[in-house]
Amino acid sequence: MKLIIVGGVAGGATAAARARRLSEDSEIILFERGKYVSYANCGLPYYIGGEIEQRDALFVTTPEKLERRYRIDVRISQDVIHIDPEKKEIQVRHLETGDVVVESYDRLILAPGARAVKPTIPGIDNGNIFNLKDVTDTDRIKAFVDTHDVSDVLIMGGGFIGLETAENMGRLGIRVTMVEMLHQVLPQMDYDMAVHVHQHLREQKVDLVLGQAVEAFNTQNGRIRAITDKGLELDADMVIVSAGIKPERELAESAGLTIGSTGGIHVDSHLTTSDAAIWAVGDVIEVTDFVSGQQTQIPLAGPANRQGRAAADNALGRPDAVGGLLGTSIVKAFDIVAAATGMSEKRLKKAGYAYKASFTHSLNHAGYYPDATMVSIKLLFSPDNGKILGAQAVGGEGVDKRIDVLAVAIQAGMTVYDLQELQLAYSPQFGSAKDPVNIAGYVATNILKGDVEVLHWHELESFAEGEYMLLDVRSPEEVSEQGMMPGAKNIDIDQLRHHLDELDKTRRIVCYCTVSMRAYLACRILTQKGFQASILSGGWMTWLPIQADREAQQQG
């Protein structure tokens, strides 16, 4: 049997190695258009910034190692330009010589990945404007930084690569401006969680320009000037474009393979395309969302590797189905970590799902142990049975642990009630007797059981003036030091029972504190005394970053 694999990075290299382990006698040829195979895309910004010192550390393996260990015929710098499914042949152009050859196959796995989006903006072909998608891009950027006096860099795009590049440029002492056409970074997250990242980026002296798109570049005094659609002019020594990726679907499309509604190659649960002898994996395909069941694209290394393994199994006659994807992802920018799994609130709204949300802010480990930091969690769940639909977490140490637990919970079909019962490892250095995941479960369960009525920050804005009263139940010292929401009345939770006569039973009372724990207690006291009481979900720690971000965007 002759197996040809197109694309040699994550999914393709994994498929090739797996195929050899399953079949010692098969002929396996891997074509890669670039010069390198099986390299760590996610590590590229860290090599530029010097966190990864050795370039060779970026490579999981090399063509020589694949040939030596797995007896795989690896052909780099060779571009597959056509597929003839009827003849079971491909045409391949050697990029160094221009020669075109025909190669037959019995089975074919497509793993061409995706290419960086290059917006059609006047002036974008300036030599000081770079993409960051592969090793060649990385080498160009690093060489430019190492040989030029770069004081300012402009980064277009606030996704994973944009944030990681911002961190690493900052590490080199370069001033960073980030331009994002949306009003938030990290589009896979909700705005009310992304604002924590905004706040930290600004603290790290990153100039955030949100809600604006670059519409032109020109050269001013040897530097690049970017002009946004709102007329803002931004000067930099270099620009890194991180405006997203697009599936490399053209090869499949020209071969008559079915392209899905999202723009990726359509495959079934066995990763088979519309041609029974061709499979496809990685960034080039559309996948099924685990929660919604809808088709989507999730360009992540983890799923691509899993798909490569499964496609090799299927191509060699060992049926292996892949399930829907959660899109669990995580990114670090300077000292903040942001992670998500499952559906976001904006995606749930778009899909027409009924849902409830909760915000919690808990320390990553026992507060009495040194260096505890806050982990903020947004939980999205079904109002009917509490089934978990999605989660986001932002903070420092421990975010990765919590999002992984929540990802497993979603995949296992668990509910918020189950989160209360999770028996997670506890020692003061690593967690708390009530882990942040447990706390998220407790709060969500309180909502579902009707123990407390929750209002979210954006819901307050829908009320008419005077329709509710804000009650701040923090201590007077906290209020004096930190401030208070406009129009709020302050009564310390420890004094609340003695001041009930100061409150109006005809108006809704919205209680808040720092993270909502004392507000929950206040709400329980008030509702049992005949008041209409609700809590502001997430309290001051949810509301304040949002207000600060709105002000910063208005000023910017």
Coordinates of N, CA, C and O in Angstrom, one line a residue, residues 37 41 57 79 99 178 204 210 226 237 259 285 306 333 352 354 372 384 392 397 427 432 445 448 459 479-480 502 532:
V37 N 9.9 20.4 8.7 CA 8.7 19.6 9.1 C 8.6 19.5 10.6 O 9.6 19.8 11.3
N41 N 5.0 25.6 16.0 CA 4.5 26.9 15.7 C 4.3 27.8 16.9 O 4.6 29.0 16.9
A57 N 15.7 24.0 19.1 CA 14.7 23.5 20.1 C 13.3 23.6 19.5 O 12.3 23.0 20.0
D79 N 5.9 21.1 -3.7 CA 4.5 21.6 -3.5 C 3.6 20.8 -4.4 O 3.7 20.7 -5.6
D99 N 10.7 21.7 -11.6 CA 10.3 20.4 -12.3 C 8.9 20.0 -11.7 O 8.7 20.1 -10.5
M178 N -0.6 47.6 19.8 CA -1.4 46.6 19.3 C -2.7 47.2 18.7 O -3.4 47.9 19.4
Q204 N 1.6 46.8 31.4 CA 2.9 46.5 30.8 C 3.3 47.4 29.7 O 4.2 47.2 29.0
L210 N -8.0 49.6 20.2 CA -9.1 48.6 20.0 C -10.2 49.3 19.2 O -10.5 50.5 19.2
A226 N 1.2 53.7 10.1 CA -0.1 53.0 9.9 C -1.2 54.0 10.2 O -1.2 54.7 11.2
D237 N 8.9 51.1 13.8 CA 10.1 50.7 13.0 C 9.8 49.4 12.2 O 10.4 49.1 11.2
I259 N -16.2 21.2 0.1 CA -15.8 22.2 1.1 C -17.0 22.5 1.9 O -18.2 22.8 1.4
I285 N -9.4 21.6 7.8 CA -10.8 21.0 7.8 C -11.7 21.8 8.7 O -11.3 22.6 9.6
R306 N -4.1 14.8 17.2 CA -5.1 13.7 17.4 C -5.7 13.3 16.1 O -5.8 12.1 15.8
A333 N 0.3 36.2 28.3 CA 0.8 37.5 27.8 C 1.4 38.2 29.0 O 0.7 38.6 30.0
G352 N -28.5 30.8 19.5 CA -29.9 30.7 20.1 C -30.1 29.8 21.3 O -31.2 29.4 21.6
A354 N -30.4 28.8 25.2 CA -30.7 29.3 26.5 C -29.5 28.9 27.5 O -29.0 27.8 27.4
A372 N -0.3 33.9 46.7 CA -1.6 33.5 46.1 C -2.1 34.5 45.2 O -1.9 35.7 45.4
D384 N -31.7 24.6 32.5 CA -32.6 23.5 32.8 C -32.0 22.4 33.7 O -32.6 22.0 34.7
Q392 N -14.4 30.1 30.9 CA -13.3 30.9 30.6 C -12.6 31.2 32.0 O -13.3 31.4 33.0
E397 N -0.9 32.0 38.0 CA -0.7 30.6 38.2 C -2.0 29.8 38.5 O -2.8 30.3 39.3
S427 N -3.4 21.0 48.8 CA -2.3 21.3 49.7 C -2.2 22.8 49.6 O -2.4 23.4 48.5
S432 N -7.0 25.1 47.3 CA -7.7 25.4 48.5 C -8.7 24.2 48.9 O -9.0 23.4 48.0
T445 N -24.8 26.6 41.2 CA -25.9 25.9 41.8 C -26.8 26.7 42.6 O -28.0 26.6 42.5
L448 N -29.2 28.3 40.1 CA -30.1 27.3 39.6 C -31.2 27.0 40.6 O -32.4 26.8 40.3
E459 N -26.7 44.0 32.4 CA -28.1 44.0 32.7 C -28.5 45.3 33.5 O -29.6 45.8 33.4
V479 N -14.0 50.8 50.8 CA -14.7 51.7 49.9 C -13.8 53.0 49.8 O -13.6 53.6 48.7
S480 N -13.2 53.4 51.0 CA -12.4 54.6 51.0 C -11.2 54.4 50.1 O -10.7 55.3 49.4
E502 N -33.2 51.5 56.8 CA -32.7 52.5 55.9 C -33.0 52.1 54.4 O -32.7 52.9 53.5
Q532 N -36.6 42.9 47.8 CA -36.3 42.5 46.5 C -34.8 42.6 46.3 O -34.3 43.7 46.0

